[in-house]
Short mmCIF file of C-alpha atoms in Angstrom, two decimals:
data_model
loop_
_atom_site.label_atom_id
_atom_site.label_comp_id
_atom_site.label_asym_id
_atom_site.label_seq_id
_atom_site.Cartn_x
_atom_site.Cartn_y
_atom_site.Cartn_z
CA MET D 1 -3.11 13.07 -32.49
CA PRO D 2 -1.10 11.57 -29.61
CA ASP D 3 -2.90 11.00 -26.34
CA GLU D 4 -1.49 13.57 -23.90
CA THR D 5 -2.51 11.44 -20.94
CA VAL D 6 -0.06 8.66 -21.94
CA ARG D 7 3.26 9.35 -20.27
CA SER D 8 6.56 7.65 -19.70
CA ALA D 9 7.78 7.40 -16.12
CA SER D 10 9.07 10.73 -14.82
CA TYR D 11 12.05 8.91 -13.36
CA THR D 12 13.35 5.36 -12.94
CA VAL D 13 15.76 3.83 -10.45
CA SER D 14 17.63 0.60 -11.10
CA CYS D 15 17.40 -2.17 -8.49
CA GLU D 16 19.32 -5.40 -8.07
CA ASP D 17 16.23 -7.57 -7.78
CA TYR D 18 12.67 -7.83 -9.05
CA VAL D 19 10.49 -5.48 -6.96
CA HIS D 20 7.37 -7.18 -5.57
CA VAL D 21 6.19 -4.36 -3.31
CA VAL D 22 7.11 -0.70 -2.76
CA GLU D 23 6.00 1.83 -0.11
CA PHE D 24 6.69 5.48 0.62
CA SER D 25 6.97 6.23 4.33
CA PRO D 26 3.89 8.18 5.49
CA PHE D 27 6.04 10.13 7.98
CA ASP D 28 8.19 13.25 7.76
CA CYS D 29 11.79 12.11 8.20
CA GLY D 30 13.08 15.55 9.23
CA SER D 31 14.82 16.43 5.96
CA PRO D 32 13.93 17.30 2.34
CA ALA D 33 14.34 13.61 1.51
CA SER D 34 11.54 11.02 1.69
CA LEU D 35 12.00 7.48 2.88
CA LEU D 36 11.10 4.71 0.44
CA ALA D 37 11.24 0.94 0.97
CA TYR D 38 10.92 -1.86 -1.54
CA GLY D 39 10.95 -5.63 -1.23
CA GLY D 40 12.38 -8.19 -3.61
CA ASN D 41 13.03 -11.92 -3.61
CA GLN D 42 15.74 -11.87 -0.95
CA TYR D 43 15.84 -8.54 0.83
CA VAL D 44 14.18 -5.25 1.68
CA VAL D 45 15.90 -1.99 0.78
CA VAL D 46 15.25 1.31 2.54
CA GLY D 47 16.41 4.39 0.66
CA THR D 48 15.84 8.13 0.39
CA CYS D 49 14.33 10.13 -2.45
CA ARG D 50 14.49 13.89 -2.91
CA PHE D 51 12.06 15.88 -5.06
CA LYS D 52 11.74 19.49 -6.15
CA VAL D 53 8.62 21.37 -5.08
CA SER D 54 8.18 22.29 -8.74
CA THR D 55 7.24 18.62 -9.25
CA VAL D 56 10.43 17.81 -11.14
CA ILE D 57 12.36 14.96 -9.59
CA GLN D 58 15.73 16.29 -8.50
CA GLN D 59 17.60 13.21 -7.43
CA THR D 60 17.23 9.79 -5.90
CA ASP D 61 19.80 8.57 -3.40
CA GLN D 62 20.89 4.97 -3.32
CA SER D 63 19.87 2.55 -0.60
CA VAL D 64 20.65 3.38 3.00
CA VAL D 65 20.22 -0.07 4.46
CA ARG D 66 19.59 -3.53 3.05
CA VAL D 67 17.90 -6.19 5.18
CA LEU D 68 18.12 -9.81 4.10
CA THR D 69 14.81 -11.64 4.54
CA PHE D 70 15.68 -14.98 2.89
CA TRP D 71 12.14 -15.21 1.51
CA ARG D 72 10.27 -13.30 -1.16
CA CYS D 73 8.76 -10.15 0.36
CA THR D 74 4.99 -9.95 -0.29
CA SER D 75 4.04 -6.85 1.72
CA LEU D 76 5.73 -4.16 3.78
CA GLN D 77 4.83 -1.12 5.85
CA GLY D 78 6.97 1.52 7.55
CA ASP D 79 6.32 3.17 10.88
CA SER D 80 8.42 5.81 12.62
CA PRO D 81 7.98 9.01 14.60
CA ALA D 82 9.37 12.14 12.99
CA PRO D 83 13.04 12.62 13.95
CA THR D 84 14.94 15.89 14.06
CA HIS D 85 17.25 14.70 11.28
CA ILE D 86 17.38 11.67 9.01
CA ASP D 87 20.77 10.63 10.48
CA GLU D 88 19.04 10.19 13.86
CA LEU D 89 16.23 8.07 12.46
CA VAL D 90 15.41 4.69 13.96
CA GLN D 91 13.14 3.09 11.39
CA VAL D 92 10.59 0.46 12.39
CA PHE D 93 8.96 -1.48 9.59
CA CYS D 94 7.26 -4.81 9.09
CA THR D 95 7.29 -7.25 6.22
CA ALA D 96 5.29 -10.26 5.13
CA ALA D 97 7.12 -12.97 3.26
CA ALA D 98 6.38 -16.09 1.25
CA ASP D 99 7.10 -18.24 4.33
CA ARG D 100 3.78 -16.95 5.82
CA LYS D 101 5.49 -15.02 8.61
CA VAL D 102 5.31 -11.37 9.64
CA ARG D 103 8.62 -9.78 10.60
CA LEU D 104 9.07 -6.60 12.61
CA TRP D 105 12.38 -4.86 11.88
CA THR D 106 14.02 -2.13 13.93
CA SER D 107 16.98 -0.46 12.23
CA ASP D 108 19.09 2.65 12.72
CA LEU D 109 19.64 2.59 8.93
CA GLN D 110 23.33 2.06 9.60
CA ASN D 111 24.72 -1.26 10.83
CA ASN D 112 22.27 -2.24 13.56
CA CYS D 113 19.07 -4.14 12.83
CA ASP D 114 16.86 -6.33 15.04
CA VAL D 115 14.06 -8.59 13.82
CA LYS D 116 11.06 -10.13 15.56
CA VAL D 117 9.18 -12.98 13.83
CA MET D 118 5.39 -13.33 14.21
CA GLU D 119 3.88 -16.70 13.35
CA GLY D 120 0.21 -17.63 12.99
CA HIS D 121 -0.89 -17.24 9.39
CA THR D 122 -1.15 -20.54 7.53
CA SER D 123 -1.22 -19.18 3.98
CA TYR D 124 0.02 -16.32 1.81
CA ILE D 125 -0.11 -12.91 3.54
CA ASN D 126 -1.54 -10.32 1.15
CA HIS D 127 -1.30 -7.06 3.08
CA LEU D 128 -0.30 -5.57 6.42
CA VAL D 129 -0.43 -2.13 8.01
CA PHE D 130 0.67 -0.30 11.16
CA GLU D 131 -1.86 1.41 13.42
CA PRO D 132 -1.21 5.04 12.39
CA ALA D 133 -1.64 6.98 15.64
CA GLU D 134 1.09 5.43 17.79
CA GLY D 135 2.35 2.53 15.67
CA LYS D 136 1.93 0.02 18.50
CA GLN D 137 -0.16 -2.52 16.57
CA ILE D 138 0.05 -4.29 13.21
CA ALA D 139 -2.86 -5.79 11.26
CA SER D 140 -2.41 -8.41 8.53
CA VAL D 141 -4.72 -10.31 6.16
CA SER D 142 -4.10 -13.60 4.42
CA ASP D 143 -5.39 -16.24 2.05
CA ASP D 144 -6.05 -18.30 5.20
CA HIS D 145 -9.35 -16.34 5.65
CA THR D 146 -8.13 -14.42 8.69
CA CYS D 147 -7.28 -10.89 9.73
CA ARG D 148 -4.85 -10.85 12.67
CA VAL D 149 -3.77 -7.99 14.93
CA TRP D 150 -0.32 -8.10 16.57
CA ASN D 151 1.42 -6.03 19.22
CA LEU D 152 5.07 -4.98 18.99
CA ASP D 153 6.08 -7.83 21.30
CA GLY D 154 5.15 -10.18 18.47
CA ASN D 155 1.98 -11.50 20.11
CA GLU D 156 -1.32 -11.97 18.30
CA THR D 157 -3.98 -10.02 20.20
CA ILE D 158 -7.06 -10.31 17.94
CA SER D 159 -8.08 -12.62 15.10
CA PHE D 160 -11.09 -12.20 12.81
CA ARG D 161 -12.38 -15.13 10.79
CA LEU D 162 -13.16 -14.00 7.23
CA ARG D 163 -15.44 -15.60 4.65
CA SER D 164 -12.86 -15.50 1.87
CA PRO D 165 -9.18 -14.54 1.47
CA GLY D 166 -8.32 -11.14 2.95
CA VAL D 167 -6.73 -8.88 0.34
CA SER D 168 -6.42 -5.46 2.02
CA VAL D 169 -6.48 -4.02 5.52
CA CYS D 170 -6.60 -0.33 6.53
CA TRP D 171 -6.68 1.46 9.87
CA HIS D 172 -8.82 4.54 10.47
CA PRO D 173 -6.36 7.47 10.51
CA GLU D 174 -7.77 8.90 13.75
CA ASP D 175 -9.73 6.16 15.54
CA ILE D 176 -7.41 3.23 16.31
CA CYS D 177 -10.42 1.10 17.27
CA LYS D 178 -11.71 1.02 13.66
CA LEU D 179 -10.26 -1.40 11.11
CA MET D 180 -11.29 -1.98 7.48
CA VAL D 181 -10.84 -5.43 5.93
CA ALA D 182 -11.46 -6.23 2.25
CA GLU D 183 -12.19 -9.77 1.11
CA LYS D 184 -11.67 -11.34 -2.30
CA LYS D 185 -15.35 -12.30 -2.63
CA GLY D 186 -16.28 -8.63 -2.89
CA THR D 187 -17.13 -7.63 0.69
CA ILE D 188 -15.48 -4.90 2.76
CA ARG D 189 -16.15 -4.93 6.51
CA PHE D 190 -15.36 -2.41 9.23
CA TYR D 191 -14.55 -3.82 12.65
CA ASP D 192 -14.64 -2.32 16.13
CA LEU D 193 -11.53 -3.64 17.86
CA VAL D 194 -13.04 -3.08 21.31
CA THR D 195 -16.13 -5.23 20.78
CA GLN D 196 -14.38 -7.30 18.07
CA HIS D 197 -17.51 -7.22 15.92
CA ALA D 198 -18.25 -5.93 12.41
CA ILE D 199 -20.06 -2.58 12.52
CA LEU D 200 -20.51 -1.88 8.78
CA SER D 201 -20.13 -3.72 5.48
CA LEU D 202 -19.86 -2.73 1.83
CA ASP D 203 -20.72 -4.91 -1.17
CA SER D 204 -18.94 -4.52 -4.51
CA GLY D 205 -21.54 -6.61 -6.34
CA GLN D 206 -18.90 -8.55 -8.30
CA VAL D 207 -15.71 -10.58 -7.89
CA PRO D 208 -12.81 -10.86 -7.47
CA LEU D 209 -12.01 -7.86 -5.30
CA MET D 210 -8.21 -7.56 -5.45
CA SER D 211 -7.38 -4.37 -3.53
CA ALA D 212 -9.14 -1.69 -1.45
CA ASP D 213 -8.09 1.52 0.25
CA TRP D 214 -9.56 3.94 2.79
CA CYS D 215 -9.16 7.59 1.84
CA LEU D 216 -7.09 9.08 4.66
CA THR D 217 -8.03 12.70 3.90
CA ASN D 218 -11.78 12.00 3.74
CA THR D 219 -12.73 8.81 5.54
CA ILE D 220 -16.25 8.59 4.10
CA LYS D 221 -14.60 7.49 0.84
CA VAL D 222 -13.52 3.90 0.18
CA GLY D 223 -12.21 2.64 -3.14
CA ALA D 224 -11.35 -0.73 -4.63
CA VAL D 225 -10.61 -2.59 -7.82
CA VAL D 226 -12.90 -5.50 -8.63
CA ALA D 227 -12.44 -7.61 -11.76
CA ASN D 228 -11.68 -4.98 -14.46
CA ASP D 229 -13.35 -2.03 -12.69
CA TRP D 230 -12.64 0.57 -10.05
CA VAL D 231 -15.44 1.25 -7.57
CA ILE D 232 -15.98 4.05 -5.03
CA TRP D 233 -18.24 4.07 -1.95
CA ASP D 234 -19.56 6.90 0.18
CA ILE D 235 -20.00 4.96 3.42
CA THR D 236 -22.53 7.47 4.74
CA ARG D 237 -24.92 6.89 1.82
CA SER D 238 -25.02 3.25 0.77
CA SER D 239 -23.40 -0.15 1.14
CA TYR D 240 -23.27 -0.35 -2.66
CA PRO D 241 -20.81 1.58 -4.84
CA LEU D 242 -21.56 5.22 -5.59
CA GLU D 243 -19.43 5.09 -8.75
CA LYS D 244 -18.05 2.28 -10.89
CA ARG D 245 -16.11 2.40 -14.15
CA PRO D 246 -14.07 0.03 -16.31
CA ALA D 247 -10.35 0.44 -15.78
CA HIS D 248 -8.13 -2.40 -17.00
CA VAL D 249 -8.80 -4.84 -19.82
CA ASP D 250 -6.84 -7.69 -18.24
CA LYS D 251 -8.05 -7.33 -14.63
CA ALA D 252 -7.05 -4.73 -12.08
CA ARG D 253 -4.60 -5.40 -9.26
CA HIS D 254 -4.04 -2.36 -6.97
CA PHE D 255 -6.07 0.64 -5.78
CA ARG D 256 -4.46 3.47 -3.81
CA TRP D 257 -5.77 6.91 -2.85
CA SER D 258 -3.44 9.88 -3.15
CA ARG D 259 -2.32 11.24 0.22
CA ALA D 260 -2.28 14.78 -1.20
CA ASN D 261 -5.72 14.97 -2.88
CA GLU D 262 -8.90 13.19 -1.80
CA ASN D 263 -10.18 13.04 -5.40
CA LEU D 264 -7.04 11.51 -6.90
CA PHE D 265 -6.34 7.77 -6.96
CA ALA D 266 -4.33 5.23 -8.95
CA THR D 267 -4.97 1.69 -10.17
CA THR D 268 -2.70 -0.87 -11.76
CA GLY D 269 -3.34 -3.77 -14.07
CA TYR D 270 -2.50 -7.30 -13.07
CA PRO D 271 1.26 -8.02 -13.26
CA GLY D 272 2.68 -10.94 -15.17
CA LYS D 273 2.74 -9.71 -18.75
CA ILE D 274 5.46 -7.79 -20.59
CA ASN D 275 3.99 -4.48 -19.39
CA SER D 276 1.64 -3.55 -16.57
CA GLN D 277 -0.61 -0.52 -16.86
CA LEU D 278 -0.80 2.34 -14.36
CA LEU D 279 -3.86 4.60 -14.46
CA VAL D 280 -4.25 7.79 -12.43
CA HIS D 281 -7.88 8.87 -12.01
CA HIS D 282 -9.63 12.00 -10.74
CA LEU D 283 -13.21 11.84 -9.51
CA GLY D 284 -14.00 14.99 -11.48
CA HIS D 285 -12.93 13.46 -14.83
CA PRO D 286 -14.66 10.65 -16.74
CA GLN D 287 -11.39 9.26 -18.12
CA PRO D 288 -7.97 8.62 -16.54
CA VAL D 289 -5.93 11.80 -16.21
CA MET D 290 -2.69 9.87 -16.76
CA ILE D 291 -1.72 6.53 -18.27
CA GLY D 292 1.64 4.85 -17.79
CA SER D 293 3.16 1.40 -18.08
CA ALA D 294 6.04 -0.50 -16.51
CA SER D 295 7.77 -3.77 -17.26
CA VAL D 296 5.89 -6.40 -15.25
CA GLY D 297 4.87 -3.85 -12.62
CA ALA D 298 4.11 -4.75 -9.00
CA GLY D 299 3.21 -2.71 -5.95
CA LEU D 300 1.86 0.85 -5.82
CA SER D 301 2.39 3.73 -3.39
CA TRP D 302 1.83 7.50 -3.21
CA HIS D 303 4.21 10.12 -1.83
CA ARG D 304 3.21 11.62 1.53
CA THR D 305 2.63 15.18 0.24
CA LEU D 306 3.24 15.26 -3.53
CA PRO D 307 0.98 14.01 -6.36
CA LEU D 308 3.62 11.40 -7.17
CA CYS D 309 3.27 7.63 -7.22
CA VAL D 310 5.69 4.74 -7.64
CA ILE D 311 5.38 1.16 -8.78
CA GLY D 312 7.99 -1.60 -8.87
CA GLY D 313 8.99 -3.84 -11.71
CA ASP D 314 11.76 -5.97 -13.17
CA ARG D 315 14.85 -4.54 -11.41
CA LYS D 316 13.44 -1.02 -11.51
CA LEU D 317 11.32 1.53 -9.66
CA PHE D 318 9.09 3.74 -11.83
CA PHE D 319 8.00 7.18 -10.60
CA TRP D 320 5.18 9.26 -12.11
CA MET D 321 4.39 12.87 -11.25
CA THR D 322 0.84 13.95 -12.03
CA GLU D 323 -1.31 17.04 -11.61
CA MET D 324 -3.32 17.75 -8.46
#
């Protein structure tokens, strides 16, 4: 009998470039549409997507603005207060590129766009994120064994020396003084930005740790992919994983919690082959609740309110709708 958990993408959108990274905006843009940004080899595109509440994708609009970066985009993050209407939106977002620089973009999604370049990293930047409360700070991690915090003037305000390449960074959704940094050698540390010291650490017990995420709807939960496995911590109980299960045969690449359900998360296999695997997991089920694949997939993001995730690939975006 066919496996009912194996599904084709609910919807695909053609792109003009290979998609290295894709992110839904975590903010309400004041309309039924959702903002989505993706980065390719030469530019970042910001577009709008519209979905039915019945979980059937209704339509996807084409790009609203295209920003030329001149370098391959390796990470991006959007930040914007909620406007009264999408036409009034001034979108602020930051990108990391292959030239080891962070760029802060301010665009009205029409014809006007300003960019501020932040220099300091000396190697590949793996991840960056806005401080979620007011969006006045940016944190980034790199293969240069550092986590750096920047202000919107483009100045580096804090730098943490890591013991291995930094692969993921997450801000506490309510306490802007707490920052989580995941390292490739399997350690996740939580830093107090006031004292600039580590206050807690988690140990995955194996390597390499490729991606980690802090559950925004229940901050005692932290998840990651390490080697072929996904691992989950309850930070109030132990520094070692509470749960661990095999996920991907050929190594795992991304871990992301759903923004709509604290028990739902997705992982992807390592890109570079003909197809990359997407698995959607639920903590109440021993096996993945959904399996998908995309041509050489890269990047992973969840919609702000729907149980819908997207990954990029070879000139396409792939969307999957799953159950809560």
